CSV table of C-alpha atoms in Angstrom, one decimal:
chain,number,residue,atom,x,y,z
A,250,MET,CA,-26.5,294.6,120.7
A,251,SER,CA,-24.9,295.9,117.6
A,252,ALA,CA,-23.6,293.4,115.0
A,253,LEU,CA,-20.3,295.4,114.9
A,254,SER,CA,-19.7,294.8,118.6
A,255,LEU,CA,-19.8,291.0,118.3
A,256,THR,CA,-16.5,289.1,118.2
A,257,ALA,CA,-16.3,286.0,115.9
A,258,PRO,CA,-16.8,283.5,118.8
A,259,ARG,CA,-19.8,285.4,120.1
A,260,THR,CA,-21.1,285.7,116.5
A,261,ARG,CA,-20.9,281.9,116.2
A,262,LEU,CA,-22.8,281.5,119.5
A,263,ALA,CA,-25.5,284.0,118.4
A,264,THR,CA,-25.8,282.0,115.2
A,265,ALA,CA,-26.4,278.6,116.9
A,266,GLY,CA,-29.9,279.2,118.0
A,267,PRO,CA,-31.3,280.5,114.7
A,268,ALA,CA,-29.5,277.8,112.8
A,269,LEU,CA,-31.0,275.1,115.1
A,270,ALA,CA,-34.5,276.6,114.7
A,271,MET,CA,-34.1,276.5,110.9
A,272,LEU,CA,-32.9,272.9,111.0
A,273,LEU,CA,-35.9,271.9,113.1
A,274,ALA,CA,-38.4,273.6,110.8
A,275,SER,CA,-37.0,271.6,107.8
A,276,LEU,CA,-36.8,268.4,109.9
A,277,GLY,CA,-40.5,268.8,110.7
A,278,THR,CA,-41.4,268.3,107.1
A,279,SER,CA,-39.0,265.5,106.0
A,280,ILE,CA,-39.3,263.3,109.1
A,281,ALA,CA,-43.1,263.1,108.8
A,282,ASN,CA,-43.1,262.0,105.1
A,283,ILE,CA,-41.5,258.6,106.0
A,284,ALA,CA,-44.1,258.0,108.7
A,285,LEU,CA,-47.1,258.2,106.4
A,286,PRO,CA,-47.5,254.5,105.6
A,287,ARG,CA,-47.3,253.6,109.3
A,288,LEU,CA,-49.8,256.3,110.2
A,289,ALA,CA,-52.2,254.9,107.7
A,290,GLU,CA,-51.9,251.5,109.3
A,291,SER,CA,-52.0,252.8,112.9
A,292,PHE,CA,-55.2,254.9,112.4
A,293,GLN,CA,-56.8,252.7,109.7
A,294,ALA,CA,-57.1,255.9,107.7
A,295,PRO,CA,-57.0,256.4,103.9
A,296,PHE,CA,-54.0,258.0,102.3
A,297,GLY,CA,-56.1,261.0,101.2
A,298,VAL,CA,-56.6,261.8,104.9
A,299,VAL,CA,-53.1,260.8,106.2
A,300,GLN,CA,-51.3,263.0,103.7
A,301,TRP,CA,-52.7,266.1,105.5
A,302,VAL,CA,-50.2,265.3,108.3
A,303,VAL,CA,-47.7,266.7,105.8
A,304,LEU,CA,-49.8,269.0,103.7
A,305,GLY,CA,-51.4,270.7,106.8
A,306,TYR,CA,-47.9,271.5,108.1
A,307,LEU,CA,-46.7,272.9,104.7
A,308,LEU,CA,-49.8,274.9,104.1
A,309,ALA,CA,-49.7,276.5,107.6
A,310,VAL,CA,-46.1,277.5,107.1
A,311,THR,CA,-46.8,278.9,103.6
A,312,VAL,CA,-49.8,280.9,104.7
A,313,ALA,CA,-48.3,282.3,108.0
A,314,ILE,CA,-44.7,282.9,107.0
A,315,VAL,CA,-45.0,286.6,106.0
A,316,ALA,CA,-47.2,287.4,109.1
A,317,ALA,CA,-44.6,285.6,111.2
A,318,GLY,CA,-41.9,288.0,109.9
A,319,ARG,CA,-44.2,291.0,110.5
A,320,LEU,CA,-44.8,289.9,114.1
A,321,GLY,CA,-41.1,289.7,114.6
A,322,ASP,CA,-40.7,293.2,113.4
A,323,ARG,CA,-43.3,294.4,116.0
A,324,PHE,CA,-42.5,292.3,119.0
A,325,GLY,CA,-38.8,291.5,118.6
A,326,HIS,CA,-37.3,288.8,116.4
A,327,ARG,CA,-35.7,286.7,119.2
A,328,ARG,CA,-38.9,286.9,121.4
A,329,MET,CA,-41.1,285.7,118.5
A,330,LEU,CA,-38.6,283.0,117.5
A,331,ALA,CA,-38.9,281.7,121.0
A,332,ALA,CA,-42.7,281.8,120.8
A,333,GLY,CA,-42.5,279.9,117.6
A,334,LEU,CA,-40.3,277.2,119.2
A,335,TRP,CA,-42.8,276.9,122.1
A,336,VAL,CA,-45.7,276.4,119.6
A,337,TYR,CA,-43.7,273.9,117.6
A,338,THR,CA,-42.5,272.0,120.7
A,339,LEU,CA,-45.9,271.7,122.4
A,340,SER,CA,-47.6,270.8,119.1
A,341,ALA,CA,-45.0,268.0,118.5
A,342,ALA,CA,-45.7,266.7,122.0
A,343,LEU,CA,-49.4,266.7,121.2
A,344,GLY,CA,-48.7,264.8,118.0
A,345,ALA,CA,-46.7,262.2,119.9
A,346,ILE,CA,-49.8,261.3,122.1
A,347,ALA,CA,-52.5,262.0,119.5
A,348,PRO,CA,-55.4,259.5,119.9
A,349,SER,CA,-56.7,260.0,116.4
A,350,VAL,CA,-55.5,261.1,113.0
A,351,TRP,CA,-57.6,264.3,113.2
A,352,VAL,CA,-55.9,265.3,116.4
A,353,LEU,CA,-52.6,264.6,114.8
A,354,ILE,CA,-53.5,266.8,111.8
A,355,ILE,CA,-54.6,269.6,114.0
A,356,ALA,CA,-51.3,269.3,116.0
A,357,ARG,CA,-49.4,269.4,112.7
A,358,VAL,CA,-51.2,272.6,111.5
A,359,ALA,CA,-50.4,274.3,114.8
A,360,GLN,CA,-46.8,273.0,114.5
A,361,GLY,CA,-46.7,274.6,111.0
A,362,PHE,CA,-47.6,278.0,112.4
A,363,GLY,CA,-44.7,277.6,114.9
A,364,ALA,CA,-42.4,276.6,112.1
A,365,ALA,CA,-43.4,279.7,110.1
A,366,LEU,CA,-41.8,281.8,112.9
A,367,MET,CA,-38.8,279.5,112.9
A,368,MET,CA,-38.3,279.9,109.1
A,369,ALA,CA,-39.0,283.6,108.8
A,370,LEU,CA,-37.1,285.0,111.8
A,371,PRO,CA,-33.6,283.4,111.9
A,372,VAL,CA,-32.5,285.3,108.9
A,373,ALA,CA,-33.8,288.6,110.3
A,374,LEU,CA,-32.2,287.9,113.7
A,375,LEU,CA,-28.8,287.1,112.1
A,376,ARG,CA,-29.0,290.3,110.1
A,377,GLU,CA,-29.1,292.1,113.5
A,378,THR,CA,-26.3,290.1,115.2
A,379,THR,CA,-23.8,289.4,112.4
A,380,PRO,CA,-21.1,291.8,111.3
A,381,PRO,CA,-21.6,292.9,107.7
A,382,GLU,CA,-18.4,291.2,106.5
A,383,ARG,CA,-19.7,287.8,107.8
A,384,LEU,CA,-23.3,288.1,106.7
A,385,GLY,CA,-22.8,285.9,103.6
A,386,ARG,CA,-21.4,283.1,105.8
A,387,ALA,CA,-24.4,283.4,108.2
A,388,MET,CA,-26.8,283.1,105.2
A,389,GLY,CA,-24.9,280.2,103.8
A,390,LEU,CA,-25.2,278.5,107.2
A,391,MET,CA,-29.0,278.9,107.1
A,392,GLY,CA,-28.9,277.0,103.7
A,393,THR,CA,-26.7,274.3,105.2
A,394,THR,CA,-28.9,273.7,108.3
A,395,SER,CA,-32.1,273.6,106.1
A,396,ALA,CA,-30.5,271.0,103.9
A,397,ILE,CA,-29.3,269.0,106.8
A,398,GLY,CA,-32.8,268.9,108.2
A,399,THR,CA,-34.2,267.8,104.9
A,400,ALA,CA,-31.5,265.1,104.5
A,401,LEU,CA,-31.8,263.8,108.1
A,402,GLY,CA,-35.5,263.4,108.2
A,403,PRO,CA,-36.1,260.2,106.1
A,404,ALA,CA,-33.1,258.3,107.7
A,405,LEU,CA,-33.8,259.5,111.3
A,406,GLY,CA,-37.5,258.9,111.0
A,407,GLY,CA,-37.1,255.5,109.4
A,408,ALA,CA,-34.7,254.4,112.2
A,409,LEU,CA,-37.1,255.6,115.0
A,410,ILE,CA,-40.1,254.0,113.4
A,411,ALA,CA,-38.2,250.7,113.0
A,412,ALA,CA,-36.8,250.8,116.6
A,413,ALA,CA,-40.0,252.1,118.4
A,414,ASP,CA,-43.0,253.6,116.7
A,415,TRP,CA,-44.1,256.6,114.6
A,416,ARG,CA,-44.9,258.5,117.9
A,417,ALA,CA,-41.1,258.5,118.6
A,418,THR,CA,-40.6,260.9,115.7
A,419,PHE,CA,-42.8,263.5,117.2
A,420,ALA,CA,-41.3,263.0,120.6
A,421,LEU,CA,-37.9,263.6,119.2
A,422,LEU,CA,-39.1,266.9,117.6
A,423,ALA,CA,-40.5,268.0,121.0
A,424,GLY,CA,-37.2,267.2,122.7
A,425,LEU,CA,-35.1,269.0,120.1
A,426,GLY,CA,-37.5,271.9,120.4
A,427,LEU,CA,-36.7,272.2,124.1
A,428,VAL,CA,-33.0,272.2,123.3
A,429,ALA,CA,-33.5,274.9,120.7
A,430,LEU,CA,-35.4,277.0,123.3
A,431,ALA,CA,-32.6,276.7,125.7
A,432,VAL,CA,-30.1,278.0,123.1
A,433,VAL,CA,-32.3,280.8,121.7
A,434,GLY,CA,-33.6,282.1,125.0
A,435,GLY,CA,-36.7,284.3,125.1
A,436,GLY,CA,-35.3,287.9,125.5
A,437,GLY,CA,-34.8,290.6,122.9
A,438,GLN,CA,-36.1,294.1,122.5
A,439,ALA,CA,-39.4,294.9,120.8
A,440,THR,CA,-39.5,297.8,118.3
A,441,GLY,CA,-41.0,301.1,119.3
A,442,ALA,CA,-44.2,300.2,117.5
A,443,ALA,CA,-44.4,296.8,119.2
A,444,ARG,CA,-47.9,297.3,120.6
A,445,ARG,CA,-49.4,298.4,117.3
A,446,LEU,CA,-50.2,295.5,114.9
A,447,PRO,CA,-50.5,296.0,111.1
A,448,ASP,CA,-54.0,296.0,109.7
A,449,ARG,CA,-55.7,292.7,110.3
A,450,ALA,CA,-57.9,292.8,107.2
A,451,GLY,CA,-54.7,293.0,105.0
A,452,ALA,CA,-53.2,290.1,106.9
A,453,VAL,CA,-56.3,287.9,106.4
A,454,LEU,CA,-56.6,288.8,102.7
A,455,PHE,CA,-52.9,288.1,102.1
A,456,ALA,CA,-53.2,284.7,103.9
A,457,LEU,CA,-56.3,283.7,101.9
A,458,ALA,CA,-54.7,284.7,98.6
A,459,VAL,CA,-51.6,282.6,99.4
A,460,MET,CA,-53.7,279.7,100.5
A,461,ALA,CA,-55.7,279.9,97.3
A,462,TYR,CA,-52.5,279.8,95.2
A,463,ALA,CA,-51.0,276.9,97.2
A,464,LEU,CA,-54.3,274.9,96.9
A,465,ALA,CA,-54.4,275.6,93.2
A,466,MET,CA,-51.0,274.1,92.8
A,467,THR,CA,-52.0,271.1,94.9
A,468,ALA,CA,-55.1,270.6,92.8
A,469,GLY,CA,-52.9,270.6,89.7
A,470,PRO,CA,-53.7,270.2,86.0
A,471,ARG,CA,-55.8,267.2,86.7
A,472,ASN,CA,-58.5,269.5,88.2
A,473,PRO,CA,-58.3,272.4,85.7
A,474,ALA,CA,-61.6,274.1,86.8
A,475,TRP,CA,-60.6,274.1,90.5
A,476,MET,CA,-57.1,275.2,89.6
A,477,ALA,CA,-58.3,278.1,87.5
A,478,GLY,CA,-60.9,279.2,90.1
A,479,LEU,CA,-58.4,279.1,92.9
A,480,LEU,CA,-55.8,281.0,90.8
A,481,LEU,CA,-58.4,283.7,90.0
A,482,GLY,CA,-59.2,283.9,93.7
A,483,ALA,CA,-55.5,284.3,94.5
A,484,VAL,CA,-55.2,287.2,92.0
A,485,VAL,CA,-58.3,288.9,93.2
A,486,GLY,CA,-57.4,288.5,96.9
A,487,MET,CA,-54.0,289.9,96.4
A,488,GLY,CA,-55.4,292.9,94.4
A,489,VAL,CA,-57.9,293.6,97.2
A,490,MET,CA,-55.2,293.3,99.8
A,491,LEU,CA,-52.9,295.8,98.0
A,492,ALA,CA,-55.9,298.2,97.8
A,493,VAL,CA,-56.6,297.9,101.5
A,494,SER,CA,-52.9,298.4,102.3
A,495,ARG,CA,-52.8,301.7,100.5
A,496,ARG,CA,-55.5,303.0,102.8
A,497,ALA,CA,-54.3,301.5,106.1
A,498,ALA,CA,-52.4,303.6,108.6
A,499,MET,CA,-50.1,300.6,109.3
A,500,PRO,CA,-50.4,298.3,106.3
A,501,PHE,CA,-49.7,294.6,106.6
A,502,LEU,CA,-47.6,294.6,103.4
A,503,PRO,CA,-46.4,298.2,102.7
A,504,VAL,CA,-46.5,298.9,99.0
A,505,SER,CA,-43.3,301.0,99.5
A,506,SER,CA,-41.4,297.8,100.6
A,507,LEU,CA,-42.3,296.0,97.4
A,508,ALA,CA,-41.1,299.0,95.4
A,509,ALA,CA,-37.6,298.7,96.9
A,510,PRO,CA,-34.9,298.4,94.2
A,511,GLY,CA,-34.5,294.9,93.1
A,512,LEU,CA,-36.7,293.3,95.8
A,513,ARG,CA,-39.5,292.1,93.5
A,514,VAL,CA,-37.0,290.9,90.9
A,515,ALA,CA,-35.1,289.0,93.6
A,516,LEU,CA,-38.3,287.4,95.0
A,517,LEU,CA,-39.3,286.2,91.5
A,518,ALA,CA,-35.9,284.8,90.7
A,519,ASN,CA,-35.9,283.0,94.0
A,520,MET,CA,-39.3,281.5,93.2
A,521,LEU,CA,-38.1,280.3,89.8
A,522,VAL,CA,-35.0,278.7,91.3
A,523,THR,CA,-36.9,276.8,93.9
A,524,THR,CA,-39.4,275.7,91.3
A,525,VAL,CA,-36.5,274.0,89.5
A,526,MET,CA,-35.2,272.6,92.8
A,527,MET,CA,-38.5,270.8,93.3
A,528,ALA,CA,-38.1,269.1,90.0
A,529,THR,CA,-35.3,267.0,91.3
A,530,LEU,CA,-37.4,265.8,94.2
A,531,VAL,CA,-40.6,265.1,92.3
A,532,VAL,CA,-39.4,263.8,89.0
A,533,GLY,CA,-36.2,262.1,90.2
A,534,PRO,CA,-37.8,259.1,92.0
A,535,PHE,CA,-40.0,258.3,89.0
A,536,TYR,CA,-37.0,258.3,86.6
A,537,LEU,CA,-34.7,256.3,88.9
A,538,THR,CA,-37.3,253.6,89.5
A,539,ARG,CA,-39.1,253.4,86.2
A,540,GLY,CA,-36.4,254.6,83.8
A,541,LEU,CA,-33.3,252.9,85.4
A,542,GLY,CA,-35.1,250.1,87.2
A,543,LEU,CA,-33.6,250.9,90.7
A,544,THR,CA,-35.2,249.7,93.9
A,545,ALA,CA,-36.8,252.3,96.2
A,546,TRP,CA,-33.8,251.9,98.6
A,547,GLN,CA,-31.3,252.4,95.8
A,548,ALA,CA,-33.2,255.4,94.5
A,549,GLY,CA,-33.3,256.9,98.0
A,550,LEU,CA,-29.5,256.7,98.2
A,551,ILE,CA,-29.1,258.5,94.9
A,552,MET,CA,-31.7,261.1,95.9
A,553,ALA,CA,-29.7,261.8,99.1
A,554,ILE,CA,-26.8,263.1,97.0
A,555,GLY,CA,-28.6,266.4,96.5
A,556,PRO,CA,-29.2,267.3,100.2
A,557,VAL,CA,-25.7,266.1,101.1
A,558,THR,CA,-24.0,268.3,98.5
A,559,SER,CA,-26.2,271.1,99.6
A,560,ALA,CA,-25.2,270.7,103.2
A,561,LEU,CA,-21.5,270.7,102.3
A,562,THR,CA,-21.6,273.8,100.1
A,563,GLY,CA,-23.8,276.2,102.1
A,564,VAL,CA,-21.1,277.7,104.3
A,565,PRO,CA,-18.4,277.9,101.5
A,566,ALA,CA,-21.0,279.6,99.3
A,567,GLY,CA,-21.6,282.2,102.0
A,568,ARG,CA,-17.8,282.8,102.4
A,569,LEU,CA,-17.6,283.4,98.6
A,570,VAL,CA,-20.4,285.9,98.9
A,571,ASP,CA,-18.5,287.8,101.6
A,572,SER,CA,-15.3,287.7,99.4
A,573,VAL,CA,-16.6,288.7,95.9
A,574,GLY,CA,-20.1,290.1,96.4
A,575,SER,CA,-23.6,288.8,96.3
A,576,LEU,CA,-24.7,289.5,92.7
A,577,LEU,CA,-21.6,287.9,91.1
A,578,VAL,CA,-22.1,284.8,93.2
A,579,ALA,CA,-25.8,284.6,92.4
A,580,ARG,CA,-24.9,284.6,88.7
A,581,ILE,CA,-22.2,282.0,89.2
A,582,GLY,CA,-24.7,279.8,91.1
A,583,LEU,CA,-27.3,280.1,88.3
A,584,ALA,CA,-24.7,279.3,85.6
A,585,VAL,CA,-23.7,276.2,87.5
A,586,SER,CA,-27.4,275.2,88.0
A,587,ILE,CA,-28.1,275.8,84.3
A,588,THR,CA,-25.2,273.5,83.4
A,589,GLY,CA,-26.5,270.9,85.8
A,590,ALA,CA,-30.0,271.1,84.3
A,591,LEU,CA,-28.7,270.7,80.8
A,592,LEU,CA,-26.6,267.7,81.8
A,593,MET,CA,-29.7,266.2,83.4
A,594,ALA,CA,-31.6,266.6,80.2
A,595,MET,CA,-28.8,264.9,78.1
A,596,LEU,CA,-26.5,262.7,80.1
A,597,PRO,CA,-28.8,260.0,81.5
A,598,ALA,CA,-30.0,259.1,78.1
A,599,ARG,CA,-26.4,258.5,77.0
A,600,ILE,CA,-24.6,257.0,80.0
A,601,GLY,CA,-27.5,256.1,82.4
A,602,LEU,CA,-27.2,256.3,86.1
A,603,TRP,CA,-23.7,258.0,86.2
A,604,GLY,CA,-25.1,260.8,84.0
A,605,TYR,CA,-27.9,261.3,86.5
A,606,VAL,CA,-25.4,261.3,89.4
A,607,ALA,CA,-23.1,263.8,87.7
A,608,ALA,CA,-26.0,266.2,87.1
A,609,ILE,CA,-27.6,265.9,90.5
A,610,ALA,CA,-24.2,266.4,92.2
A,611,LEU,CA,-23.8,269.7,90.3
A,612,MET,CA,-27.2,271.4,90.6
A,613,PRO,CA,-27.5,271.6,94.4
A,614,PRO,CA,-24.2,273.5,94.9
A,615,GLY,CA,-25.4,276.0,92.3
A,616,PHE,CA,-28.7,276.4,94.1
A,617,GLN,CA,-26.8,277.0,97.4
A,618,LEU,CA,-24.6,279.6,95.8
A,619,PHE,CA,-27.7,281.4,94.5
A,620,GLN,CA,-29.6,281.1,97.8
A,621,ALA,CA,-26.7,282.4,99.9
A,622,ALA,CA,-26.1,285.3,97.5
A,623,ILE,CA,-29.7,286.4,97.0
A,624,THR,CA,-30.6,286.2,100.7
A,625,THR,CA,-27.5,288.3,101.6
A,626,ARG,CA,-28.3,290.8,98.8
A,627,VAL,CA,-31.9,291.3,100.0
A,628,MET,CA,-31.2,291.3,103.7
A,629,GLU,CA,-28.2,293.7,103.6
A,630,THR,CA,-30.5,296.4,102.0
A,631,ALA,CA,-33.5,295.8,104.2
A,632,VAL,CA,-34.4,298.5,106.6
A,633,ALA,CA,-34.2,297.5,110.3
A,634,SER,CA,-37.9,297.9,111.0
A,635,GLU,CA,-38.9,295.5,108.1
A,636,ARG,CA,-36.2,292.8,108.3
A,637,GLY,CA,-38.7,290.2,109.5
A,638,LEU,CA,-41.2,291.1,106.8
A,639,ILE,CA,-38.5,290.9,104.1
A,640,SER,CA,-37.2,287.6,105.5
A,641,GLY,CA,-40.8,286.3,105.5
A,642,LEU,CA,-41.2,287.3,101.8
A,643,LEU,CA,-38.0,285.5,100.9
A,644,SER,CA,-39.2,282.4,102.7
A,645,LEU,CA,-42.6,282.7,101.0
A,646,SER,CA,-41.1,283.0,97.6
A,647,ARG,CA,-39.2,279.7,98.2
A,648,ASN,CA,-42.3,277.9,99.5
A,649,LEU,CA,-44.4,279.1,96.5
A,650,GLY,CA,-41.6,277.9,94.2
A,651,LEU,CA,-41.7,274.5,95.8
A,652,VAL,CA,-45.5,274.1,95.5
A,653,THR,CA,-45.3,275.4,91.9
A,654,GLY,CA,-42.5,273.0,91.0
A,655,ALA,CA,-44.3,270.0,92.5
A,656,SER,CA,-47.3,270.7,90.3
A,657,LEU,CA,-45.7,272.1,87.1
A,658,MET,CA,-42.7,269.7,86.8
A,659,ALA,CA,-44.8,266.6,87.6
A,660,ALA,CA,-47.3,267.7,84.9
A,661,VAL,CA,-44.6,268.2,82.3
A,662,PHE,CA,-43.0,264.9,83.1
A,663,GLY,CA,-46.3,263.0,82.9
A,664,TRP,CA,-47.4,264.8,79.7
A,665,ILE,CA,-44.2,264.2,77.8
A,666,ALA,CA,-44.0,260.6,79.1
A,667,GLY,CA,-47.5,260.2,77.8
A,668,SER,CA,-48.7,258.5,81.0
A,669,GLN,CA,-50.6,259.6,84.1
A,670,ASN,CA,-50.3,255.9,85.3
A,671,ILE,CA,-46.9,255.7,86.9
A,672,ALA,CA,-47.2,251.9,87.4
A,673,GLY,CA,-47.3,251.5,83.6
A,674,LEU,CA,-44.5,254.0,82.8
A,675,GLY,CA,-41.8,252.5,80.5
A,676,ALA,CA,-38.1,253.3,80.6
A,677,ALA,CA,-38.0,255.1,77.3
A,678,ALA,CA,-41.0,257.3,78.2
A,679,ALA,CA,-39.5,258.1,81.6
A,680,GLY,CA,-36.3,259.2,79.9
A,681,GLN,CA,-38.2,261.5,77.5
A,682,GLY,CA,-40.1,263.0,80.4
A,683,LEU,CA,-36.9,263.6,82.4
A,684,ALA,CA,-35.2,265.3,79.4
A,685,ALA,CA,-38.2,267.6,78.7
A,686,THR,CA,-38.6,268.5,82.3
A,687,PHE,CA,-35.0,269.6,82.8
A,688,LEU,CA,-34.9,271.5,79.5
A,689,LEU,CA,-37.8,273.5,80.9
A,690,ALA,CA,-35.9,273.8,84.1
A,691,ALA,CA,-32.8,275.2,82.3
A,692,GLY,CA,-35.1,277.7,80.6
A,693,LEU,CA,-36.5,278.9,83.9
A,694,LEU,CA,-33.0,279.3,85.3
A,695,VAL,CA,-31.9,281.3,82.2
A,696,VAL,CA,-34.9,283.6,83.0
A,697,ALA,CA,-33.7,283.9,86.6
A,698,LEU,CA,-30.2,284.7,85.4
A,699,GLY,CA,-31.6,287.5,83.2
A,700,LEU,CA,-33.5,288.9,86.2
A,701,THR,CA,-30.3,289.3,88.1
A,702,ARG,CA,-29.2,291.8,85.5
A,703,ILE,CA,-32.1,294.0,86.6
A,704,ILE,CA,-31.1,294.1,90.3
A,705,ARG,CA,-29.2,297.3,90.9
A,706,ARG,CA,-25.5,297.0,92.0
């Protein structure tokens, strides 16, 4: 069905399924984090093993997300979104009855593969069903639902664990998956090339290269030899993949797609912005507890400001994109984010907690303005046969930014604070680490702002 033929009410109905799928994919990450201590007790497993309940999910999403978009292009976006929901739902059900931590980890990896389809395809599907004049609002809604999923996870998971057991969190995900399946449906038309898959060698090489990069960031500066080796492997793997793609009749990642005007620049800017976004999640708790002396509960309340303001500003950001254009809104969002990062570097040292609150309330709306704008810009120029691929690349750039930010920003904070032992971190050192980290963040955002000047109008 043509996007132009949809009325506003039908557009909203067509948006509900993809939005719910995006919310569930985000909820799948955040709801599991809060369960880790209880999982360690239940299975009598060390934290190094239990953390793979979260890491396995994230790694599977990151590795598979571009392939997920490619599958959507070949077999139909709605059809493959429904397939992803089935995988997600059945894996969550397996997690709810897992007899051992290893079965749970396997279930979570499988759930991550389903979530990759749920993250890559909603944007492509909405590009098909949303009128051009409402595309920005649809992209803003995707940002809102993702933020809601992130914000709901800790509170919802904590309540379920307190009232029942950690298994209830996975049972909830399975139940919500069934609801999403009912809304999304399983129809949709495949493309003319549906029965022809892109070259498998390119897909495997791409996945291995992405996995090597993600693992390098997970290893971090504390393991420099491993980090360097994995980064080298990622570069070599990507180079070989591009060489294979040039010779393939149907390449996994067409070089012509990456040569599209502004696409590479937009992906790099997107990765830089999400690298900075991760700084608030990684560094914030350390500063709030060690620098300001807050309890974990108090720090959690302050940390919730970011997801809440993100959820509130996603749809208005999309409406602004529809009104004044994507590039202008992207630059406004980056300017707001730069201001927030500079305030984060300066205000907490001067006025303490309220300085932190002012900065953290400003940065997420800036991020949402940028995300709604850059997603709209990229998707409105994507050709119909590659919308899933381009959506997957956008999601991949976000995920790679998050894993980069988790490693880079934590390393900068620890280095400036002069301590790798968080338990012994003093208030003054925590303040210095926060200031340095967000000065770097402001610099990265300035680079992203400069990159938007390269994107063609």
